[in-house]
mmCIF file of C-alpha atoms in Angstrom:
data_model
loop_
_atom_site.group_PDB
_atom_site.id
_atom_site.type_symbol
_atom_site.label_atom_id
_atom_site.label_comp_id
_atom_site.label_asym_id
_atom_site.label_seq_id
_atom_site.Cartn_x
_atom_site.Cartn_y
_atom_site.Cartn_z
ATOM 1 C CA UNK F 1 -36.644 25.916 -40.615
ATOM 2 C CA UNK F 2 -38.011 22.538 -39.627
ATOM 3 C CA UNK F 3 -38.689 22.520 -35.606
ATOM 4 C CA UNK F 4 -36.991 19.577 -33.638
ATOM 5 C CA UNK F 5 -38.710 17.993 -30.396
ATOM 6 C CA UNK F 6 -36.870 18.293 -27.191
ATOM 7 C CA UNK F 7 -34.695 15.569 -27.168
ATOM 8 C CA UNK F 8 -35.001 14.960 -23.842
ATOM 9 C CA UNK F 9 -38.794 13.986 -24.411
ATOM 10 C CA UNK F 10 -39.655 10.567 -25.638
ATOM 11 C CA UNK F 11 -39.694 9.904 -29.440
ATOM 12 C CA UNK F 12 -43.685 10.494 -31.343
ATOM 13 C CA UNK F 13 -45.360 7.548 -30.842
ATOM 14 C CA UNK F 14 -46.220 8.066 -34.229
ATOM 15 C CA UNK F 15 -42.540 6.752 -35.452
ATOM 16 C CA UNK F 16 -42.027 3.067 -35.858
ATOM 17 C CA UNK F 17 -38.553 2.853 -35.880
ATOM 18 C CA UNK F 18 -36.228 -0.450 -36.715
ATOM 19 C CA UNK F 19 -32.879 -0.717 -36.807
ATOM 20 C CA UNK F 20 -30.763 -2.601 -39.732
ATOM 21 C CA UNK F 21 -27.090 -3.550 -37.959
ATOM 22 C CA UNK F 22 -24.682 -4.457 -40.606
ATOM 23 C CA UNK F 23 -22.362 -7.098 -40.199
ATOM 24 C CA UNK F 24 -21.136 -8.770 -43.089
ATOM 25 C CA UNK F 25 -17.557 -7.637 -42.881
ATOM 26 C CA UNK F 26 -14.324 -9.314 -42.349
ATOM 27 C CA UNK F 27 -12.152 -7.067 -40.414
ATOM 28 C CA UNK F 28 -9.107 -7.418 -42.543
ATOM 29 C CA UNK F 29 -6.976 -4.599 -41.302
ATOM 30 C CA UNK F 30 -7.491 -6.376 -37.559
ATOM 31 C CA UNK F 31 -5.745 -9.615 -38.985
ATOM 32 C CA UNK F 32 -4.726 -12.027 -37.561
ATOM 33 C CA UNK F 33 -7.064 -11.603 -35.041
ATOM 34 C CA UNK F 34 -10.041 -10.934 -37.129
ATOM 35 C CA UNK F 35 -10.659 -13.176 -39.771
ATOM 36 C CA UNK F 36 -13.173 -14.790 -41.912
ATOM 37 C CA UNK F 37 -14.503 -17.138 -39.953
ATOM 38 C CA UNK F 38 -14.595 -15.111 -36.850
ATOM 39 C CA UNK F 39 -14.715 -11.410 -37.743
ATOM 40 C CA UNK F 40 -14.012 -7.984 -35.872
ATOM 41 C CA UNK F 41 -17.517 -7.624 -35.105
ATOM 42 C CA UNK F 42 -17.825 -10.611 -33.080
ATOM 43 C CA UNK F 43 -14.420 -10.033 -31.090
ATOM 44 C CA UNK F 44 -14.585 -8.888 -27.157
ATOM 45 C CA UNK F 45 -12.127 -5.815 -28.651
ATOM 46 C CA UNK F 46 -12.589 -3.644 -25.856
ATOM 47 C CA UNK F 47 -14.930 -4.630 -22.912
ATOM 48 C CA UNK F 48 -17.145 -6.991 -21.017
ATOM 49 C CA UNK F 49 -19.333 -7.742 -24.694
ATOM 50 C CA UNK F 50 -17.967 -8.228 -28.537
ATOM 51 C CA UNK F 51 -19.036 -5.370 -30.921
ATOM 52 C CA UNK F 52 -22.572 -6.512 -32.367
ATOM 53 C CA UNK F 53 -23.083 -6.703 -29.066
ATOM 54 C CA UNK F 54 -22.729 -3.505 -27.590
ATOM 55 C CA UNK F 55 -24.106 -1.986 -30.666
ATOM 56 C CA UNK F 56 -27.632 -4.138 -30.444
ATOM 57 C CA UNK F 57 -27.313 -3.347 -25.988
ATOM 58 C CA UNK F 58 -27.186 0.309 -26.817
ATOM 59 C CA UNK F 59 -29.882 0.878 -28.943
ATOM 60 C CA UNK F 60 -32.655 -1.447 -26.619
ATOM 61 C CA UNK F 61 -33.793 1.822 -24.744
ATOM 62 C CA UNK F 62 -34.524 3.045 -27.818
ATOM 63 C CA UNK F 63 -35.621 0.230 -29.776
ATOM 64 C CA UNK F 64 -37.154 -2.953 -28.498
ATOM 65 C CA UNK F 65 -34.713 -6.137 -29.933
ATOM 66 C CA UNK F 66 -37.792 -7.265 -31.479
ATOM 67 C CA UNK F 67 -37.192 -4.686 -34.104
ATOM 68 C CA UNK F 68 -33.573 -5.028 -34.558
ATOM 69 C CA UNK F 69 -32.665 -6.711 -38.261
ATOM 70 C CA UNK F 70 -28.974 -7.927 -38.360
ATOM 71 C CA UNK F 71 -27.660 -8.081 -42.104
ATOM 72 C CA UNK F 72 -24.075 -11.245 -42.512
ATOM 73 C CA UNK F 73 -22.764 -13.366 -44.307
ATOM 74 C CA UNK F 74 -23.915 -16.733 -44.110
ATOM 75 C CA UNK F 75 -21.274 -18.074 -42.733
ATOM 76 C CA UNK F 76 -21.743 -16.313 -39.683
ATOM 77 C CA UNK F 77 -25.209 -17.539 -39.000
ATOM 78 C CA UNK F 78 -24.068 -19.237 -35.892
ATOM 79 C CA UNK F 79 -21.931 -16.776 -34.421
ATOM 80 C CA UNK F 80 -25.222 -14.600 -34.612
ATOM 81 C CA UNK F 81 -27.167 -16.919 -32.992
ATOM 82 C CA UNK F 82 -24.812 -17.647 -29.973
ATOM 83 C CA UNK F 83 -24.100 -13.741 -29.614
ATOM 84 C CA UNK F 84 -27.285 -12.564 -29.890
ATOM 85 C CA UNK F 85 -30.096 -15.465 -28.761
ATOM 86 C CA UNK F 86 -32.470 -12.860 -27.938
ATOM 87 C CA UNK F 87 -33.340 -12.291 -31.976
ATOM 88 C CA UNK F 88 -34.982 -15.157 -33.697
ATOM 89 C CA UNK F 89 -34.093 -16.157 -37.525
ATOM 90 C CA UNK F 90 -36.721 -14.208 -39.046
ATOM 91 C CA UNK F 91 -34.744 -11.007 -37.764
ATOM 92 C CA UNK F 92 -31.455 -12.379 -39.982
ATOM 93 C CA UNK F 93 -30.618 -11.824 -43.364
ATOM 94 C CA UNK F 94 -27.965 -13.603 -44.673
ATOM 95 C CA UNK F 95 -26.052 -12.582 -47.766
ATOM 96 C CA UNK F 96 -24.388 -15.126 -50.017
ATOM 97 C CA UNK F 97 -21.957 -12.820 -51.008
ATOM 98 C CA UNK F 98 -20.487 -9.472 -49.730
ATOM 99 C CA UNK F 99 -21.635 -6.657 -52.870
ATOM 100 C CA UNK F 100 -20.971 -4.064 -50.255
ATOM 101 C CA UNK F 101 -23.375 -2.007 -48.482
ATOM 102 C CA UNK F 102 -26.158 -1.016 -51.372
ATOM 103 C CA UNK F 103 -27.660 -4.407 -52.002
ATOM 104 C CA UNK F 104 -27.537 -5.250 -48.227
ATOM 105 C CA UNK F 105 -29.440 -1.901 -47.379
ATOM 106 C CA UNK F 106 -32.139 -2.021 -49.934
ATOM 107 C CA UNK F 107 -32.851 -5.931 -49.019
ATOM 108 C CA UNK F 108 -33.117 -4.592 -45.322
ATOM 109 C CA UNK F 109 -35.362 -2.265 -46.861
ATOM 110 C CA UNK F 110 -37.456 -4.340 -48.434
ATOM 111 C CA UNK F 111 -38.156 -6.837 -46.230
ATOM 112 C CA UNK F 112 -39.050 -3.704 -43.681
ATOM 113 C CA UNK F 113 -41.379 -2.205 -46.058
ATOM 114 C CA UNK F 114 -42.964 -6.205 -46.157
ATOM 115 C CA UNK F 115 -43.258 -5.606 -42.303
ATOM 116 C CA UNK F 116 -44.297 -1.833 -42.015
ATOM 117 C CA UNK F 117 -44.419 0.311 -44.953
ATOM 118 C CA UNK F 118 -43.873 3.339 -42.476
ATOM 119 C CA UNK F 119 -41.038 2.294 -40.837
ATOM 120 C CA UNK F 120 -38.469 4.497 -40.076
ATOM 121 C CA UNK F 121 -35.032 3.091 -40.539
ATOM 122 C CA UNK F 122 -31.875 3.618 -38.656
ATOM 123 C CA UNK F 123 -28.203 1.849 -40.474
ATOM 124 C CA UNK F 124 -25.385 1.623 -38.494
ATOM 125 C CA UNK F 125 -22.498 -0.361 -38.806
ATOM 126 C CA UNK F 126 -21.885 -3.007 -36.005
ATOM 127 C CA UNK F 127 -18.423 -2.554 -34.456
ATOM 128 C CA UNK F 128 -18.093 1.335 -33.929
ATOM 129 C CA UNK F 129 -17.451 2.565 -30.466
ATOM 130 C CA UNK F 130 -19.834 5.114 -28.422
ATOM 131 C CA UNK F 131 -18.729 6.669 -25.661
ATOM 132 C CA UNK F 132 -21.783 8.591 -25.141
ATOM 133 C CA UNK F 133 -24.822 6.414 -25.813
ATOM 134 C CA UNK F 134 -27.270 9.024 -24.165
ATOM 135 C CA UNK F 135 -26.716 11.263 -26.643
ATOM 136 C CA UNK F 136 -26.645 8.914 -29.186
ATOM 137 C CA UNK F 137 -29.734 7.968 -28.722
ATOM 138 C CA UNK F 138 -30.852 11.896 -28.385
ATOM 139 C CA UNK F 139 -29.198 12.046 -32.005
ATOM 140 C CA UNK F 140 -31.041 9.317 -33.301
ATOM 141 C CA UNK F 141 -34.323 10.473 -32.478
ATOM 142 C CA UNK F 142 -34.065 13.904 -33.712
ATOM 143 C CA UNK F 143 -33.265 12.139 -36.996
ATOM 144 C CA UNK F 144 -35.976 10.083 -37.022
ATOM 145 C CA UNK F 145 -38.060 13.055 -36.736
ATOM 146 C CA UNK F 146 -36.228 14.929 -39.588
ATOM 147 C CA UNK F 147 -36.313 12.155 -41.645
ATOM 148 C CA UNK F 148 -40.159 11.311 -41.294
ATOM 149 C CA UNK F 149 -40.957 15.231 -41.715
ATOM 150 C CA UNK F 150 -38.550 15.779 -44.346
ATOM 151 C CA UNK F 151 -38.804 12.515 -46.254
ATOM 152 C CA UNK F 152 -34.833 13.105 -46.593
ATOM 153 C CA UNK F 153 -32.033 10.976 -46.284
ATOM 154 C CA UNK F 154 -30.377 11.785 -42.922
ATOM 155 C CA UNK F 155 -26.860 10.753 -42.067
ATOM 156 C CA UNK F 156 -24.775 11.185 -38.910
ATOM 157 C CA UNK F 157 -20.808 13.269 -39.365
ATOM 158 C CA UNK F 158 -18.527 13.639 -36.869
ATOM 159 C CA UNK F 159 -16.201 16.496 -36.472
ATOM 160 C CA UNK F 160 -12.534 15.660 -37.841
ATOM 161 C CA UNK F 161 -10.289 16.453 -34.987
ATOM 162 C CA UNK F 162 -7.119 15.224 -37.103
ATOM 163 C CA UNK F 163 -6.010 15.146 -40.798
ATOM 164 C CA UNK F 164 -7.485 11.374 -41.353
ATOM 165 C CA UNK F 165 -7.210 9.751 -44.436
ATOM 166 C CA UNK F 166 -9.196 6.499 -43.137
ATOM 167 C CA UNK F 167 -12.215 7.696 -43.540
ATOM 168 C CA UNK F 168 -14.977 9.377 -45.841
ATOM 169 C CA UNK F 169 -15.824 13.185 -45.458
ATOM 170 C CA UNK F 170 -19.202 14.853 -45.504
ATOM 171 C CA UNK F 171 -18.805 18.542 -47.219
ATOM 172 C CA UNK F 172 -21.782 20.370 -45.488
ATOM 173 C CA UNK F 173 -23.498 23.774 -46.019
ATOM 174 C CA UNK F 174 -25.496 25.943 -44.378
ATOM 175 C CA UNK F 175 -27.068 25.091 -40.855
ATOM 176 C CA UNK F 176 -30.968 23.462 -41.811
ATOM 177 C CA UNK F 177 -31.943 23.249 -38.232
ATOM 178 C CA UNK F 178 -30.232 23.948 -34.795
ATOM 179 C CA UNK F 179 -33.716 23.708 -33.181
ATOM 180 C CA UNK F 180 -32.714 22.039 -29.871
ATOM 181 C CA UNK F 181 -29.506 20.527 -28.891
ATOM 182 C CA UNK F 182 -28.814 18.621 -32.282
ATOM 183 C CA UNK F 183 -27.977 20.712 -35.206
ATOM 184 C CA UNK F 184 -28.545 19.479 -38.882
ATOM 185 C CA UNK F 185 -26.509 20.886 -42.036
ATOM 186 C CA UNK F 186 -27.936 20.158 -45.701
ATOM 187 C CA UNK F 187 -25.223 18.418 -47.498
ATOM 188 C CA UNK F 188 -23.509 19.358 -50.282
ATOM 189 C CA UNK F 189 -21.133 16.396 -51.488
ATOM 190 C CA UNK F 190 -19.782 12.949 -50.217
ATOM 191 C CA UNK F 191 -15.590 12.479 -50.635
ATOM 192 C CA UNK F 192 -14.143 9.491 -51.037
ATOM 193 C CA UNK F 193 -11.078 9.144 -48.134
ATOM 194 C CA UNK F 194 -8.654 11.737 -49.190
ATOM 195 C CA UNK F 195 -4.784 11.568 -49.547
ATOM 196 C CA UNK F 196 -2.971 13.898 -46.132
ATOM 197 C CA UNK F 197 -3.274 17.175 -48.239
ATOM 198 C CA UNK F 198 -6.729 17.033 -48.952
ATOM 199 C CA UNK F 199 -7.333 15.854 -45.414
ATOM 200 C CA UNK F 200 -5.681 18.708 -44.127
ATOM 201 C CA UNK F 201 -7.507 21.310 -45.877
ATOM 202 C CA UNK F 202 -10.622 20.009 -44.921
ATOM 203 C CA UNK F 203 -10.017 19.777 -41.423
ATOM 204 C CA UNK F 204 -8.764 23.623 -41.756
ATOM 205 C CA UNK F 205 -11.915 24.560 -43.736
ATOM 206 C CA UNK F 206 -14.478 23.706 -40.973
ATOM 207 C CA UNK F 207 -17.366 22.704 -43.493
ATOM 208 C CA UNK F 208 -16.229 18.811 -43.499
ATOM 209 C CA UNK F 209 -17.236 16.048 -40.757
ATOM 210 C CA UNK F 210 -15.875 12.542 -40.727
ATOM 211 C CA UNK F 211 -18.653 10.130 -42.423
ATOM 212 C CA UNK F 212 -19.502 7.727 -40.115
ATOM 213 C CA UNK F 213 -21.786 5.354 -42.473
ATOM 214 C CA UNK F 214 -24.775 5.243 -39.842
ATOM 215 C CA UNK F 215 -28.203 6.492 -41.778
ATOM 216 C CA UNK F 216 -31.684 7.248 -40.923
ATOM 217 C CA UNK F 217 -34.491 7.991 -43.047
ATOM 218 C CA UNK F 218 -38.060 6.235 -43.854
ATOM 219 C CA UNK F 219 -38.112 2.883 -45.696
ATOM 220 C CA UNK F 220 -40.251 4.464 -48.598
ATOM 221 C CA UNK F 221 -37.490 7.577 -49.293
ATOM 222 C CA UNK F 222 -34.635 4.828 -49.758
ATOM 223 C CA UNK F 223 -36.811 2.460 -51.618
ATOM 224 C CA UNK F 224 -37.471 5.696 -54.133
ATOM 225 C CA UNK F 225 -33.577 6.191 -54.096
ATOM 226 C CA UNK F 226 -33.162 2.812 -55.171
ATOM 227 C CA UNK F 227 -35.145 3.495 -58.342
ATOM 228 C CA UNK F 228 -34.321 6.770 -58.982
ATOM 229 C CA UNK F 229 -30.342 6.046 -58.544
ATOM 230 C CA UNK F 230 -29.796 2.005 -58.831
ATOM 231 C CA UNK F 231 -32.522 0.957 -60.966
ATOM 232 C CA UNK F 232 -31.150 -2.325 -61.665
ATOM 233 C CA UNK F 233 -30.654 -2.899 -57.853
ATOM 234 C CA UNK F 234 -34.485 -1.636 -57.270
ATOM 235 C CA UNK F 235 -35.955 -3.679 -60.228
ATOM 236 C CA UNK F 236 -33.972 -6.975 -57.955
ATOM 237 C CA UNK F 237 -35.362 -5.769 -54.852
ATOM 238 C CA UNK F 238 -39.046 -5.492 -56.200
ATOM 239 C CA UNK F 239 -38.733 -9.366 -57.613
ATOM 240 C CA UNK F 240 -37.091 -10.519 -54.152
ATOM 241 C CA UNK F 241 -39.607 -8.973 -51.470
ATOM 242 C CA UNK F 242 -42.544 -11.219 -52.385
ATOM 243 C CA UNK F 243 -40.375 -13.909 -51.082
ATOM 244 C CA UNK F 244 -38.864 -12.451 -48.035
ATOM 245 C CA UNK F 245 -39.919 -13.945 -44.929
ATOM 246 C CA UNK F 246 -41.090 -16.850 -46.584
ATOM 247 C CA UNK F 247 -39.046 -20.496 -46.905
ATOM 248 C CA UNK F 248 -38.222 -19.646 -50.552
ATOM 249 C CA UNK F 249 -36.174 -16.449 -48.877
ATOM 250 C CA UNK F 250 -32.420 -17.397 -48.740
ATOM 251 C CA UNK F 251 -32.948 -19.031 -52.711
ATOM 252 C CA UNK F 252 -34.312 -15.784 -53.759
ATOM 253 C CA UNK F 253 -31.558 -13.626 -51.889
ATOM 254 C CA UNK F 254 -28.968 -15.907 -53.565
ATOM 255 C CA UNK F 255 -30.641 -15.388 -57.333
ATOM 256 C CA UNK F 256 -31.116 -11.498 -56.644
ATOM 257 C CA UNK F 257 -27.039 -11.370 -55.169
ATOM 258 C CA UNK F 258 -26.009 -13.391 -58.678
ATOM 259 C CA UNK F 259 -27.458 -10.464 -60.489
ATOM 260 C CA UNK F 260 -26.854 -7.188 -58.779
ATOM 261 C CA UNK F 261 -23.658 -4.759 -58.732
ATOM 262 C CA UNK F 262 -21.024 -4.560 -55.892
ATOM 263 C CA UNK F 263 -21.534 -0.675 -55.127
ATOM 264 C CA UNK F 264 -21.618 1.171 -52.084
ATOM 265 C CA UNK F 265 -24.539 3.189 -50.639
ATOM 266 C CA UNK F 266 -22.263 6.194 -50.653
ATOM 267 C CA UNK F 267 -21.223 6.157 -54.166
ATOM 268 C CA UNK F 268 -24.671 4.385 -55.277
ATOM 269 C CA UNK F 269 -26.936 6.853 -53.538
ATOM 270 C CA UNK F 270 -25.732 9.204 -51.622
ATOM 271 C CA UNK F 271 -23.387 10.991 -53.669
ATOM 272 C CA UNK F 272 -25.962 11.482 -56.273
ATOM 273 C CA UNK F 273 -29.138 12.549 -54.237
ATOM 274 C CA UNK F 274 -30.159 15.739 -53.573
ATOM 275 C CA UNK F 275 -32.359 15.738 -50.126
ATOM 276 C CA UNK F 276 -29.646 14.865 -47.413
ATOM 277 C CA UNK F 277 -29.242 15.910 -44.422
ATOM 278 C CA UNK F 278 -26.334 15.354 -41.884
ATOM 279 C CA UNK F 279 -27.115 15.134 -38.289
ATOM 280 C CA UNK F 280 -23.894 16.682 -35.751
ATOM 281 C CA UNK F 281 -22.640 13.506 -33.453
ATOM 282 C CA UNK F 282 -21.323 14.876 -30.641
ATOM 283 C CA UNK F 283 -21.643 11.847 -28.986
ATOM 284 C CA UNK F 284 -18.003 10.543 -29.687
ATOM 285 C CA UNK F 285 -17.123 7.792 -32.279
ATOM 286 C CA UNK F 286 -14.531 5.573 -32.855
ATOM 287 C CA UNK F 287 -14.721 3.193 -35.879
ATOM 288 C CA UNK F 288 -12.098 1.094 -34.599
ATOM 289 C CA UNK F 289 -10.777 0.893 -37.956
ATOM 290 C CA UNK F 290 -6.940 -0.546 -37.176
ATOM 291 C CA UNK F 291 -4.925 -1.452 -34.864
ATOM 292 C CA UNK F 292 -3.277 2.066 -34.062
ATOM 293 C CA UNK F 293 -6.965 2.877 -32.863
ATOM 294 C CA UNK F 294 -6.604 0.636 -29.597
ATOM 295 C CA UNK F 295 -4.575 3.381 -28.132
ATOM 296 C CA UNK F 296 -7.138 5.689 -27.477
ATOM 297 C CA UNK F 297 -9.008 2.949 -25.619
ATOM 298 C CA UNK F 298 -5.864 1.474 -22.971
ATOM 299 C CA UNK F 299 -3.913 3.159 -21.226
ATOM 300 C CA UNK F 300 -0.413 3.622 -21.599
ATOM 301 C CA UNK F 301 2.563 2.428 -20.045
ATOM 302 C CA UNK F 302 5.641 4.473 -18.866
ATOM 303 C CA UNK F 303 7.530 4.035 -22.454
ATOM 304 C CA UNK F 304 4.053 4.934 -24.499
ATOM 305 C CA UNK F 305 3.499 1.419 -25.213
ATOM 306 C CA UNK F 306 -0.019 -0.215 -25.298
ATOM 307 C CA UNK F 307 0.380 -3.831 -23.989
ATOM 308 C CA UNK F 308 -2.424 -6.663 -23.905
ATOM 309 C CA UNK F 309 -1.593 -10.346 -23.049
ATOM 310 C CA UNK F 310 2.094 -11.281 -21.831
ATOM 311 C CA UNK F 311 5.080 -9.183 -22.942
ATOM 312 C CA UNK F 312 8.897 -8.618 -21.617
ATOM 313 C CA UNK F 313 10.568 -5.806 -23.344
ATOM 314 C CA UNK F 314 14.137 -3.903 -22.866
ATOM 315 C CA UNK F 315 14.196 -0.332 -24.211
ATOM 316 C CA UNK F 316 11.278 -0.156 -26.361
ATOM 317 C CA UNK F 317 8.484 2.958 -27.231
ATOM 318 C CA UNK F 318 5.553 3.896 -28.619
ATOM 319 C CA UNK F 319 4.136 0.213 -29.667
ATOM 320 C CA UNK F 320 1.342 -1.620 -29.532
ATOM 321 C CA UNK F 321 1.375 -5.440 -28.512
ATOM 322 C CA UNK F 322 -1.522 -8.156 -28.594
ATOM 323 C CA UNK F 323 0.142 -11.360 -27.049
ATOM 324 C CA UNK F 324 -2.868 -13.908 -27.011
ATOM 325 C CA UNK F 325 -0.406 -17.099 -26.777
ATOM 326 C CA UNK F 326 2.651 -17.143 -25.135
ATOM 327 C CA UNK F 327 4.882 -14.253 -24.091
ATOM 328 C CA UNK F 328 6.410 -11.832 -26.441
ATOM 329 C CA UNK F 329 9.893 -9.918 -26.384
ATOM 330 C CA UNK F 330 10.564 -6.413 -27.311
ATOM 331 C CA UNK F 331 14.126 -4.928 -27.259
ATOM 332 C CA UNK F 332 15.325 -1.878 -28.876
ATOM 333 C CA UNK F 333 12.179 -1.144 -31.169
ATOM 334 C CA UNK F 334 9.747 2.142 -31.350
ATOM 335 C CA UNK F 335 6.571 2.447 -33.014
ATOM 336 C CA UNK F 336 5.773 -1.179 -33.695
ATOM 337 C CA UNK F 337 2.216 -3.268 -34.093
ATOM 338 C CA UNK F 338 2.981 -6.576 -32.779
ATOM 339 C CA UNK F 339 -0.139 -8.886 -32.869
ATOM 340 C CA UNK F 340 0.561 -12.632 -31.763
ATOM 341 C CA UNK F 341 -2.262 -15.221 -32.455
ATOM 342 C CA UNK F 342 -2.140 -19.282 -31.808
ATOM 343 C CA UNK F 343 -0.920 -19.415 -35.917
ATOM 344 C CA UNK F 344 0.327 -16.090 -37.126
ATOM 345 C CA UNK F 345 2.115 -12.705 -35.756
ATOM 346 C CA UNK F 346 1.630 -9.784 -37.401
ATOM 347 C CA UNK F 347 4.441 -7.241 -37.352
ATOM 348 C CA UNK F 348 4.237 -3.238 -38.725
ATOM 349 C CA UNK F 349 5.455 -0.311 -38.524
ATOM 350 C CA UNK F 350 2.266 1.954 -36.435
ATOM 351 C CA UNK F 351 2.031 4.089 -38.950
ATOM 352 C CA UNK F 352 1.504 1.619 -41.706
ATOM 353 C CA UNK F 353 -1.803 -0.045 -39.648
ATOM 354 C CA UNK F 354 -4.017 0.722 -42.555
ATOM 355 C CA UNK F 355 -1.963 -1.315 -44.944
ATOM 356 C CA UNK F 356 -2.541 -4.676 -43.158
ATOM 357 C CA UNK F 357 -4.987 -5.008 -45.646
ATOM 358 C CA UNK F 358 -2.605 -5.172 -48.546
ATOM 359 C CA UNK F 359 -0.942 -8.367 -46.515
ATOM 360 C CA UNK F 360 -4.026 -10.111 -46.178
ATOM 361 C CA UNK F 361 -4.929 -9.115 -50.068
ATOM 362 C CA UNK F 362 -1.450 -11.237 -50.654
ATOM 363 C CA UNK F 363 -2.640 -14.257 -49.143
ATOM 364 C CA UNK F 364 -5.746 -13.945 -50.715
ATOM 365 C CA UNK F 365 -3.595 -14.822 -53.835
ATOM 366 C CA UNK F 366 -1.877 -17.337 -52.784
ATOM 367 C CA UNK F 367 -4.158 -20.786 -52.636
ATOM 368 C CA UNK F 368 -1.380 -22.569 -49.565
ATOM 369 C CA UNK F 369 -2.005 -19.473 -47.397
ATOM 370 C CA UNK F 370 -6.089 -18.902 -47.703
ATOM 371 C CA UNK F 371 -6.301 -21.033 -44.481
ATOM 372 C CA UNK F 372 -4.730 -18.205 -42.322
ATOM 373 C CA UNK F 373 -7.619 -15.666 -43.618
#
């Protein structure tokens, strides 16, 4: 059994750890507030900072900002700059195209292994919620340990407290190390999001935690995933990282995107390899993954109802309502997502939030309507 540090001590000096923040998505189940020009991640959602915010301000006690990559779209070059001044262009990648999480992870990971070959690297997604950011960061090192000693791939689960179909499970087995106050499971199998049955029996079995898609382990063990796994991806990677960091960077990104796969880490590499690890966050989590989510953050009023912005309502329950321009009116209705922006208003039944998704996949096919996305 592998011994963990005390967590309250201060991470080996001997770890040079980065941090890859990715933030290439759209947001489309917050529509119509998020969209592709100004995503989710760069929305004030919840307090005084937008999401890639507070995920870059809680990890500088850990990691200085000078090692803190950010991973977009282009398009959203500027909104990274004005949200985050502190990093300077070199510390931006910018994809030409979303291919999902693989490519974007293994060009973080080769421009890291450019920089440090023994970097350890820490992927997290950048509009998750943390209540408990000490802890988080007492999580994080203890996987940076296991990861260096190990030379594993180390993921973070949280445990399912409901049925949820939203997200990915983690099937874990026996305890590898409780050393300490975090305690790390070898992992036996990745599921994809499950219908309510499955759900349900995995939240009854106990051997399941929620996968929360934030990884640590060292720049060399992914790079060897790459080309054991997603040998077309790696042989990309290997022709790309000569010119990473150079002026001929964004031309070569754009060539290598052309060519690779649109596959997930998850179904890429992690479901396949064999030397994973899942780290216990007991830190609390919230992926903020819908609109129904925003009523764990506000409080409720009287008739269960979560109101932002200006809204006059007879006789109505259990509803969520973002009012952003102008005032809205509620009469007679229960369990209701009402979202009013300057140019659309989104209207759902609560339990349907996952499904705004399938409207904004309608307007993707229709050419007179691509201007609300």
């Amino acid at each position: 059994m592998i011994k963990i540090r005390n967590p309250q001590s201060a991470i080996r000096s001997s770890i040079s750890l980065y941090a890859v923040i990715m933030a290439g998505g759209v947001g489309e189940r917050f529509w119509p507030m998020s969209r592709q020009s100004f995503p989710k991640q760069f929305l004030n959602m919840l307090g005084n900072h937008t999401m890639i915010q507070e995920t870059v301000n809680r990890l500088t006690p850990l990691i200085s900002s000078k090692k803190v990559f950010i991973v977009s779209n282009k398009t959203q070059r500027n909104l990274i700059q004005s949200q985050l001044p502190k990093l300077n262009q070199s510390q931006i990648i910018l994809e030409p195209i979303g291919k999902n999480t693989a490519p974007c992870i293994g060009l973080a990971a080769s421009l890291l292994d450019k920089i440090n070959p023994e970097a350890v690297m820490v992927v997290l997604p950048s509009d998750h919620v943390i209540p408990d950011q000490k802890r988080f960061l007492e999580i994080l090192k203890d996987s940076a340990e296991v990861a260096l000693k190990t030379e594993g791939l180390v993921t973070i689960g949280m445990k399912p407290t409901e049925p949820e179909t939203g997200y990915g499970y983690i099937h874990f087995e026996k305890v590898f190390s409780s050393k300490g106050v975090t305690k790390f499971f070898q992992v036996r199998r990745f599921v994809e999001k499950p219908d309510q049955r499955h759900a349900r029996a995995y939240l009854k079995d106990g051997h399941y935690l929620w996968n929360s898609g934030m990884f640590i382990w060292k720049v060399k063990t992914i790079l060897d995933a790459f080309k054991t796994h997603l040998p077309e991806i790696d042989q990309e990677l290997k022709r790309v990282q000569s010119s990473l960091g150079t002026p001929r960077q964004e031309k070569a990104i754009r060539e290598m995107y052309s060519r690779v796969p649109k596959i997930s880490i998850d179904y890429g590499i992690m479901e396949k390899a064999k030397n994973i690890f899942v780290a216990l966050g007991d830190f609390g989590w919230d992926d903020v993954g819908s609109w129904s989510s925003l009523e764990r953050h506000f409080k409720k009023d009287s008739g269960g109802n979560v109101v932002l912005g200006d809204c006059v309502g007879v006789d109505y329950k259990n509803s969520i309502v973002i009012s952003r321009h102008g005032i809205t009116g509620m009469v007679g209705v229960k369990n209701l997502i009402v979202v009013q922006t300057q140019d659309a208003v989104l209207i759902i039944d609560k339990s349907r939030a996952q499904d705004v998704k399938m409207l904004v996949d309608q307007m993707k096919a229709r050419q007179e309507y691509h201007k609300y996305l």
